[in-house]
mmCIF file of C-alpha atoms in Angstrom:
data_model
loop_
_atom_site.group_PDB
_atom_site.id
_atom_site.type_symbol
_atom_site.label_atom_id
_atom_site.label_comp_id
_atom_site.label_asym_id
_atom_site.label_seq_id
_atom_site.Cartn_x
_atom_site.Cartn_y
_atom_site.Cartn_z
ATOM 1 C CA MET A 13 114.741 76.666 110.032
ATOM 2 C CA GLN A 14 116.196 78.249 112.744
ATOM 3 C CA THR A 15 113.673 79.947 115.859
ATOM 4 C CA ASP A 16 115.236 83.802 114.589
ATOM 5 C CA SER A 17 114.042 83.114 111.357
ATOM 6 C CA LEU A 18 111.329 81.855 112.316
ATOM 7 C CA LEU A 19 110.482 84.878 115.061
ATOM 8 C CA ALA A 20 110.617 87.218 112.647
ATOM 9 C CA ILE A 21 108.844 86.620 109.919
ATOM 10 C CA ILE A 22 105.742 85.646 112.066
ATOM 11 C CA GLY A 23 106.788 89.646 113.540
ATOM 12 C CA MET A 24 106.841 91.332 110.284
ATOM 13 C CA ALA A 25 103.348 89.197 109.665
ATOM 14 C CA VAL A 26 101.598 90.080 112.702
ATOM 15 C CA VAL A 27 102.785 93.831 112.232
ATOM 16 C CA THR A 28 101.903 94.437 108.407
ATOM 17 C CA TYR A 29 98.321 93.412 109.041
ATOM 18 C CA LEU A 30 97.687 95.539 111.720
ATOM 19 C CA THR A 31 98.018 97.892 109.610
ATOM 20 C CA ARG A 32 95.762 96.860 106.966
ATOM 21 C CA ILE A 33 93.271 96.071 109.830
ATOM 22 C CA SER A 34 94.212 99.504 111.670
ATOM 23 C CA GLY A 35 92.057 101.699 109.494
ATOM 24 C CA PRO A 36 88.619 101.494 109.914
ATOM 25 C CA TRP A 37 89.757 100.746 113.675
ATOM 26 C CA LEU A 38 90.917 105.107 112.909
ATOM 27 C CA VAL A 39 88.109 105.884 111.280
ATOM 28 C CA ARG A 40 86.071 105.229 113.662
ATOM 29 C CA LEU A 41 88.567 107.004 116.528
ATOM 30 C CA VAL A 42 87.541 110.750 114.665
ATOM 31 C CA GLN A 43 84.276 109.549 113.654
ATOM 32 C CA GLY A 44 81.320 112.857 113.102
ATOM 33 C CA ASN A 45 84.158 115.399 112.618
ATOM 34 C CA HIS A 46 83.735 116.916 109.366
ATOM 35 C CA ARG A 47 86.899 119.124 108.610
ATOM 36 C CA VAL A 48 87.829 114.508 109.448
ATOM 37 C CA GLU A 49 85.358 113.761 106.619
ATOM 38 C CA ALA A 50 86.355 116.347 104.307
ATOM 39 C CA CYS A 51 90.355 114.668 104.663
ATOM 40 C CA LEU A 52 89.456 111.231 104.073
ATOM 41 C CA SER A 53 87.138 111.284 101.425
ATOM 42 C CA ARG A 54 90.428 112.915 99.411
ATOM 43 C CA LEU A 55 93.028 110.347 100.896
ATOM 44 C CA PRO A 56 91.722 108.017 98.379
ATOM 45 C CA GLY A 57 92.807 110.047 95.104
ATOM 46 C CA SER A 58 96.165 111.538 97.071
ATOM 47 C CA ILE A 59 97.331 108.097 98.005
ATOM 48 C CA LEU A 60 96.775 107.608 94.186
ATOM 49 C CA ALA A 61 98.480 110.777 93.589
ATOM 50 C CA ALA A 62 101.345 109.764 95.379
ATOM 51 C CA LEU A 63 102.404 106.871 94.805
ATOM 52 C CA LEU A 64 102.194 107.031 90.836
ATOM 53 C CA ALA A 65 104.236 110.542 91.376
ATOM 54 C CA PRO A 66 107.820 109.005 91.806
ATOM 55 C CA LEU A 67 106.692 105.950 88.366
ATOM 56 C CA VAL A 68 105.490 108.544 86.407
ATOM 57 C CA PHE A 69 108.019 111.182 87.145
ATOM 58 C CA ALA A 70 111.382 109.604 87.770
ATOM 59 C CA VAL A 71 111.479 107.238 85.986
ATOM 60 C CA GLY A 72 112.159 108.458 82.383
ATOM 61 C CA SER A 73 110.903 109.887 79.684
ATOM 62 C CA ALA A 74 109.950 107.044 77.985
ATOM 63 C CA GLU A 75 107.500 106.249 81.069
ATOM 64 C CA ALA A 76 106.449 109.754 81.247
ATOM 65 C CA MET A 77 105.267 110.226 77.548
ATOM 66 C CA ALA A 78 103.693 106.756 78.142
ATOM 67 C CA SER A 79 101.761 107.842 81.461
ATOM 68 C CA ALA A 80 100.103 110.941 79.755
ATOM 69 C CA ILE A 81 99.123 108.608 76.683
ATOM 70 C CA THR A 82 97.584 106.637 79.447
ATOM 71 C CA LEU A 83 96.251 108.784 80.891
ATOM 72 C CA LEU A 84 94.576 110.967 78.054
ATOM 73 C CA VAL A 85 93.462 107.141 77.092
ATOM 74 C CA SER A 86 91.667 105.944 80.091
ATOM 75 C CA LEU A 87 89.420 110.183 80.147
ATOM 76 C CA LYS A 88 88.625 109.781 77.081
ATOM 77 C CA PHE A 89 87.471 106.497 77.096
ATOM 78 C CA ARG A 90 86.784 104.779 80.466
ATOM 79 C CA ASN A 91 87.541 101.265 80.439
ATOM 80 C CA MET A 92 90.550 99.750 82.361
ATOM 81 C CA PRO A 93 91.892 97.321 79.301
ATOM 82 C CA LEU A 94 92.148 100.122 76.325
ATOM 83 C CA ALA A 95 93.925 101.733 78.794
ATOM 84 C CA LEU A 96 96.195 99.004 80.088
ATOM 85 C CA ILE A 97 97.001 97.935 76.430
ATOM 86 C CA ALA A 98 97.966 101.580 75.661
ATOM 87 C CA GLY A 99 99.400 102.370 77.851
ATOM 88 C CA VAL A 100 101.929 98.993 77.898
ATOM 89 C CA GLY A 101 101.915 99.444 73.866
ATOM 90 C CA SER A 102 103.050 102.813 73.611
ATOM 91 C CA LEU A 103 105.375 102.053 76.349
ATOM 92 C CA VAL A 104 107.418 99.792 74.205
ATOM 93 C CA LEU A 105 107.032 101.464 71.027
ATOM 94 C CA ILE A 106 108.307 104.774 72.648
ATOM 95 C CA ARG A 107 111.562 102.231 74.174
ATOM 96 C CA HIS A 108 111.563 101.227 70.406
ATOM 97 C CA ILE A 109 112.748 104.766 69.199
ATOM 98 C CA ILE A 110 113.936 105.793 71.289
ATOM 99 C CA MET B 26 79.687 90.948 99.565
ATOM 100 C CA SER B 27 79.266 88.481 96.177
ATOM 101 C CA LEU B 28 80.309 85.913 94.291
ATOM 102 C CA GLU B 29 80.405 88.314 90.985
ATOM 103 C CA SER B 30 82.509 90.947 92.370
ATOM 104 C CA ALA B 31 84.625 88.071 93.399
ATOM 105 C CA ARG B 32 84.730 86.644 90.183
ATOM 106 C CA PHE B 33 85.004 89.811 88.477
ATOM 107 C CA GLY B 34 87.829 90.834 90.656
ATOM 108 C CA ALA B 35 89.682 88.103 90.236
ATOM 109 C CA ILE B 36 89.506 88.922 86.288
ATOM 110 C CA GLN B 37 90.410 92.308 86.354
ATOM 111 C CA ALA B 38 93.670 91.880 88.308
ATOM 112 C CA LEU B 39 94.388 89.280 85.865
ATOM 113 C CA PRO B 40 96.339 91.516 84.286
ATOM 114 C CA VAL B 41 98.184 93.390 87.739
ATOM 115 C CA ALA B 42 98.889 89.866 88.908
ATOM 116 C CA LEU B 43 100.949 89.174 85.922
ATOM 117 C CA SER B 44 103.281 92.354 86.727
ATOM 118 C CA VAL B 45 102.704 91.239 89.746
ATOM 119 C CA PHE B 46 104.590 87.296 88.350
ATOM 120 C CA ALA B 47 107.181 89.592 87.106
ATOM 121 C CA TYR B 48 108.423 91.032 90.210
ATOM 122 C CA GLY B 49 107.550 88.412 92.618
ATOM 123 C CA MET B 50 110.276 86.690 90.818
ATOM 124 C CA VAL B 51 112.863 88.387 90.717
ATOM 125 C CA TYR B 52 112.159 88.452 95.017
ATOM 126 C CA GLY B 53 112.050 84.459 94.209
ATOM 127 C CA LEU B 54 115.591 84.321 93.189
ATOM 128 C CA LEU B 55 116.904 87.258 95.638
ATOM 129 C CA THR B 56 116.213 84.783 98.608
ATOM 130 C CA ARG B 57 118.733 82.003 97.731
ATOM 131 C CA GLU B 58 121.242 85.059 97.152
ATOM 132 C CA ALA B 59 119.999 86.562 100.639
ATOM 133 C CA ASP B 60 120.050 82.886 102.009
ATOM 134 C CA LEU B 61 117.108 82.093 103.371
ATOM 135 C CA THR B 62 116.002 78.705 103.422
ATOM 136 C CA PHE B 63 113.679 76.901 100.771
ATOM 137 C CA LEU B 64 110.781 76.877 103.645
ATOM 138 C CA GLU B 65 111.169 80.824 105.037
ATOM 139 C CA ALA B 66 111.613 82.319 101.395
ATOM 140 C CA ILE B 67 108.022 80.805 100.801
ATOM 141 C CA LEU B 68 106.501 81.052 104.927
ATOM 142 C CA SER B 69 107.328 85.008 104.080
ATOM 143 C CA SER B 70 105.361 85.757 101.016
ATOM 144 C CA GLY B 71 102.693 83.671 101.468
ATOM 145 C CA ILE B 72 102.170 85.080 105.908
ATOM 146 C CA ILE B 73 103.693 88.474 105.389
ATOM 147 C CA PHE B 74 102.500 88.896 102.233
ATOM 148 C CA ALA B 75 103.519 92.974 100.875
ATOM 149 C CA GLY B 76 106.569 92.727 98.606
ATOM 150 C CA SER B 77 108.167 95.951 99.253
ATOM 151 C CA SER B 78 109.078 95.692 103.209
ATOM 152 C CA GLN B 79 109.724 91.821 101.782
ATOM 153 C CA PHE B 80 112.304 93.167 99.114
ATOM 154 C CA VAL B 81 113.942 95.858 102.261
ATOM 155 C CA ALA B 82 113.743 93.229 104.900
ATOM 156 C CA LEU B 83 116.178 90.918 102.381
ATOM 157 C CA ASP B 84 118.623 93.616 102.495
ATOM 158 C CA MET B 85 119.074 93.521 106.521
ATOM 159 C CA TRP B 86 118.993 89.051 106.202
ATOM 160 C CA THR B 87 122.500 89.017 107.901
ATOM 161 C CA HIS B 88 122.207 86.285 110.283
ATOM 162 C CA PRO B 89 122.142 86.485 113.723
ATOM 163 C CA LEU B 90 119.270 88.137 112.393
ATOM 164 C CA GLN B 91 118.693 92.079 114.253
ATOM 165 C CA ILE B 92 114.746 90.300 114.631
ATOM 166 C CA THR B 93 113.359 93.738 115.951
ATOM 167 C CA ALA B 94 114.922 95.457 112.989
ATOM 168 C CA LEU B 95 112.812 93.893 110.792
ATOM 169 C CA ILE B 96 110.181 94.069 112.508
ATOM 170 C CA LEU B 97 109.715 97.758 112.949
ATOM 171 C CA THR B 98 111.136 97.559 109.118
ATOM 172 C CA ALA B 99 108.350 95.858 107.875
ATOM 173 C CA PHE B 100 105.631 98.516 110.041
ATOM 174 C CA ILE B 101 107.184 101.483 109.043
ATOM 175 C CA VAL B 102 107.031 100.616 105.145
ATOM 176 C CA ASN B 103 103.157 99.496 105.091
ATOM 177 C CA LEU B 104 101.898 101.911 107.135
ATOM 178 C CA ARG B 105 100.685 103.419 103.838
ATOM 179 C CA HIS B 106 97.473 100.368 104.924
ATOM 180 C CA VAL B 107 96.520 101.876 106.921
ATOM 181 C CA LEU B 108 95.131 104.883 105.025
ATOM 182 C CA MET B 109 94.767 101.667 102.410
ATOM 183 C CA SER B 110 91.966 99.862 104.816
ATOM 184 C CA ALA B 111 90.822 103.546 106.163
ATOM 185 C CA SER B 112 89.755 104.510 102.349
ATOM 186 C CA LEU B 113 87.593 100.828 102.850
ATOM 187 C CA THR B 114 86.072 101.921 105.496
ATOM 188 C CA PRO B 115 82.503 102.739 104.236
ATOM 189 C CA TRP B 116 81.821 99.302 102.564
ATOM 190 C CA LEU B 117 83.939 97.407 105.363
ATOM 191 C CA THR B 118 81.681 98.219 108.996
ATOM 192 C CA PRO B 119 78.778 96.492 107.546
ATOM 193 C CA LEU B 120 80.344 93.550 107.108
ATOM 194 C CA PRO B 121 80.550 91.089 109.945
ATOM 195 C CA ARG B 122 83.767 90.993 111.821
ATOM 196 C CA ARG B 123 85.177 88.138 110.464
ATOM 197 C CA TYR B 124 84.887 88.381 106.707
ATOM 198 C CA ARG B 125 86.308 91.788 107.845
ATOM 199 C CA TYR B 126 89.305 90.362 108.984
ATOM 200 C CA THR B 127 89.652 87.553 106.318
ATOM 201 C CA LEU B 128 89.223 90.570 103.712
ATOM 202 C CA LEU B 129 92.201 92.605 105.349
ATOM 203 C CA PHE B 130 94.819 90.620 105.425
ATOM 204 C CA LEU B 131 93.945 90.451 101.430
ATOM 205 C CA LEU B 132 94.424 93.842 100.978
ATOM 206 C CA VAL B 133 97.538 95.074 98.911
ATOM 207 C CA ASP B 134 98.302 97.976 96.795
ATOM 208 C CA GLU B 135 97.306 96.683 94.226
ATOM 209 C CA SER B 136 94.087 94.707 94.879
ATOM 210 C CA TRP B 137 92.830 98.060 96.855
ATOM 211 C CA ALA B 138 93.912 100.195 93.810
ATOM 212 C CA LEU B 139 91.360 98.273 92.082
ATOM 213 C CA THR B 140 88.841 97.219 94.832
ATOM 214 C CA TYR B 141 88.671 100.980 95.429
ATOM 215 C CA GLY B 142 88.024 102.139 92.001
ATOM 216 C CA ALA B 143 85.313 99.182 91.063
ATOM 217 C CA VAL B 144 82.749 99.878 95.222
ATOM 218 C CA HIS B 145 83.573 103.741 94.857
ATOM 219 C CA LYS B 146 81.067 103.833 90.960
ATOM 220 C CA GLY B 147 79.120 100.718 92.659
ATOM 221 C CA LYS B 148 80.148 98.759 89.836
ATOM 222 C CA ALA B 149 80.815 96.193 92.853
ATOM 223 C CA ASP B 150 80.454 94.574 96.233
ATOM 224 C CA MET B 151 84.078 93.837 99.066
ATOM 225 C CA GLY B 152 83.237 90.804 97.454
ATOM 226 C CA PHE B 153 86.106 91.821 94.547
ATOM 227 C CA LEU B 154 88.736 92.510 97.395
ATOM 228 C CA LEU B 155 88.445 89.143 98.202
ATOM 229 C CA GLY B 156 88.989 87.794 93.849
ATOM 230 C CA ALA B 157 91.854 90.485 93.160
ATOM 231 C CA GLY B 158 92.936 88.731 96.699
ATOM 232 C CA ILE B 159 93.352 85.760 96.350
ATOM 233 C CA MET B 160 94.561 86.710 92.780
ATOM 234 C CA MET B 161 97.275 88.310 93.879
ATOM 235 C CA TRP B 162 98.566 86.090 96.814
ATOM 236 C CA CYS B 163 98.478 83.014 93.499
ATOM 237 C CA ALA B 164 100.240 85.253 91.191
ATOM 238 C CA TRP B 165 103.044 86.620 94.892
ATOM 239 C CA MET B 166 103.452 82.566 95.463
ATOM 240 C CA GLY B 167 103.696 81.451 92.534
ATOM 241 C CA ALA B 168 106.472 83.735 91.329
ATOM 242 C CA THR B 169 107.959 83.530 94.742
ATOM 243 C CA ILE B 170 107.682 79.384 94.257
ATOM 244 C CA THR B 171 108.949 79.677 90.035
ATOM 245 C CA GLY B 172 112.112 82.095 90.295
ATOM 246 C CA ARG B 173 112.970 80.184 94.214
ATOM 247 C CA MET B 174 113.390 77.274 91.758
ATOM 248 C CA VAL B 175 113.787 77.242 88.687
ATOM 249 C CA GLY B 176 115.869 80.616 89.288
ATOM 250 C CA ALA B 177 115.805 81.729 85.083
ATOM 251 C CA ILE B 178 114.988 84.916 85.304
ATOM 252 C CA ILE B 179 111.901 86.592 82.234
ATOM 253 C CA PRO B 180 115.237 88.229 80.330
ATOM 254 C CA HIS B 181 114.107 91.294 80.207
ATOM 255 C CA PRO B 182 110.329 92.474 82.123
ATOM 256 C CA GLU B 183 110.725 95.948 80.377
ATOM 257 C CA ALA B 184 111.364 94.804 77.032
ATOM 258 C CA PHE B 185 107.865 93.604 77.175
ATOM 259 C CA GLY B 186 106.839 97.011 79.142
ATOM 260 C CA LEU B 187 105.234 94.563 82.036
ATOM 261 C CA ASP B 188 107.265 96.412 84.310
ATOM 262 C CA PHE B 189 104.118 99.814 83.308
ATOM 263 C CA ALA B 190 101.298 98.088 83.720
ATOM 264 C CA PHE B 191 100.991 98.573 86.892
ATOM 265 C CA THR B 192 101.719 102.401 86.285
ATOM 266 C CA ALA B 193 98.829 102.083 83.313
ATOM 267 C CA VAL B 194 95.979 100.767 85.526
ATOM 268 C CA PHE B 195 96.852 103.107 88.568
ATOM 269 C CA LEU B 196 96.745 106.234 85.854
ATOM 270 C CA ALA B 197 93.788 104.569 84.854
ATOM 271 C CA LEU B 198 92.197 104.468 88.438
ATOM 272 C CA LEU B 199 92.650 107.433 89.090
ATOM 273 C CA ALA B 200 91.550 109.065 86.054
ATOM 274 C CA GLY B 201 88.537 106.960 86.974
ATOM 275 C CA LEU B 202 88.157 109.214 90.612
ATOM 276 C CA TRP B 203 87.682 112.282 88.534
ATOM 277 C CA LYS B 204 85.174 114.387 88.960
ATOM 278 C CA GLY B 205 86.106 117.735 88.358
ATOM 279 C CA LYS B 206 88.481 120.531 89.075
ATOM 280 C CA SER B 207 88.448 120.884 92.147
ATOM 281 C CA ASP B 208 89.554 117.061 92.800
ATOM 282 C CA ILE B 209 93.349 119.045 91.284
ATOM 283 C CA PRO B 210 94.597 120.720 94.648
ATOM 284 C CA ALA B 211 94.453 117.573 96.341
ATOM 285 C CA TRP B 212 95.934 115.495 94.294
ATOM 286 C CA THR B 213 99.152 118.315 93.256
ATOM 287 C CA VAL B 214 99.662 118.400 97.224
ATOM 288 C CA ALA B 215 99.821 114.406 97.369
ATOM 289 C CA ALA B 216 102.079 114.598 94.116
ATOM 290 C CA VAL B 217 104.252 117.076 95.121
ATOM 291 C CA THR B 218 104.691 115.997 98.485
ATOM 292 C CA ALA B 219 105.755 112.456 96.608
ATOM 293 C CA LEU B 220 108.071 113.567 94.791
ATOM 294 C CA CYS B 221 110.198 115.056 97.377
ATOM 295 C CA VAL B 222 109.439 112.489 100.134
ATOM 296 C CA TYR B 223 110.867 110.414 97.799
ATOM 297 C CA HIS B 224 113.983 112.046 96.589
ATOM 298 C CA PHE B 225 115.477 112.233 100.503
ATOM 299 C CA VAL B 226 113.369 109.833 101.834
ATOM 300 C CA PRO B 227 114.716 105.753 101.694
ATOM 301 C CA GLY B 228 111.381 103.861 101.293
ATOM 302 C CA LYS B 229 107.605 103.668 101.274
ATOM 303 C CA TRP B 230 106.920 107.272 103.632
ATOM 304 C CA TYR B 231 106.425 109.280 99.604
ATOM 305 C CA ILE B 232 103.234 107.367 100.308
ATOM 306 C CA VAL B 233 102.323 107.811 103.299
ATOM 307 C CA ALA B 234 103.278 111.357 103.695
ATOM 308 C CA GLY B 235 102.443 112.722 99.811
ATOM 309 C CA GLY B 236 98.602 110.807 100.722
ATOM 310 C CA LEU B 237 98.197 113.128 103.872
ATOM 311 C CA ALA B 238 99.174 116.250 102.446
ATOM 312 C CA GLY B 239 96.634 115.222 99.544
ATOM 313 C CA SER B 240 94.071 114.390 102.023
ATOM 314 C CA LEU B 241 94.896 117.994 104.501
ATOM 315 C CA THR B 242 94.258 119.884 101.664
ATOM 316 C CA GLY B 243 90.229 118.610 102.079
ATOM 317 C CA LEU B 244 90.991 120.870 105.699
ATOM 318 C CA TRP B 245 90.408 123.876 103.050
ATOM 319 C CA GLY B 246 86.634 122.717 101.338
ATOM 320 C CA ALA B 247 85.551 122.037 104.669
ATOM 321 C CA HIS B 248 86.283 125.420 106.402
ATOM 322 C CA ALA B 249 84.594 126.806 102.385
ATOM 323 C CA ASP B 250 81.439 125.008 103.095
ATOM 324 C CA GLY B 251 81.214 125.623 107.254
#
């Protein structure tokens, strides 16, 4: 293994780890500010929505349909394994039909 | 932190681990084409443990290595982890530092989302992140090694809908966060921003941009209440 490879991998690992541990530190910096806290409370849902948007709307129509089914099943039954089965199952089915 | 939560986390993470395994195999395969040695492939998955940044790095892996560019890219691609660990702060700060810093190594998109969903609803404590995170790490490492060694591919992961497991899990988690109509503005702003950024900017910036944009809608609410 070459030194430059080792350096690159370790460097990448270090900065990645830094992003993982710096959230709580960042929050401490802005503690006590009600506006910031109101924003923070919306952060998790927003991250999820942002992460999902391209997966749902920019992959294909089969994925978009299966996403709608997954969402409906999740909202109705609040059961993760069931939602997974409904999502993956309906996608396979829709791909088969289309 | 409890052992039950860790066990619960590991079990809940199992279906997602399958889809992680599928694209981890692809990573393992590609490391050979990108001329990483076996040791480099294992080390990257073991200590970086962040799929998207590892895939991007493979693209840039031409000797002599541009070490600074690789490190900077990994940092940018993984900036979303800052937001994710920030959202776990209420449950992280009571923990002793050494636990907190060990746990956070295990924070990836999947383990974060599952953990937030579980602790937010009071179904588990931060042990969940330990169980789910270890499950993800094992899947990622196992897949890297398997992909690298056999060189055989899961013929078409999409035929089993495996690639969709990731999306389905995140959708179910989002549904679980639903509190009422007041969530609509934040989620809509987040999704629309993410789609725009996704179309125009390469990489994972859309998660950071969408997450920030959505959370900024909190300013309205705070204003109305105050």
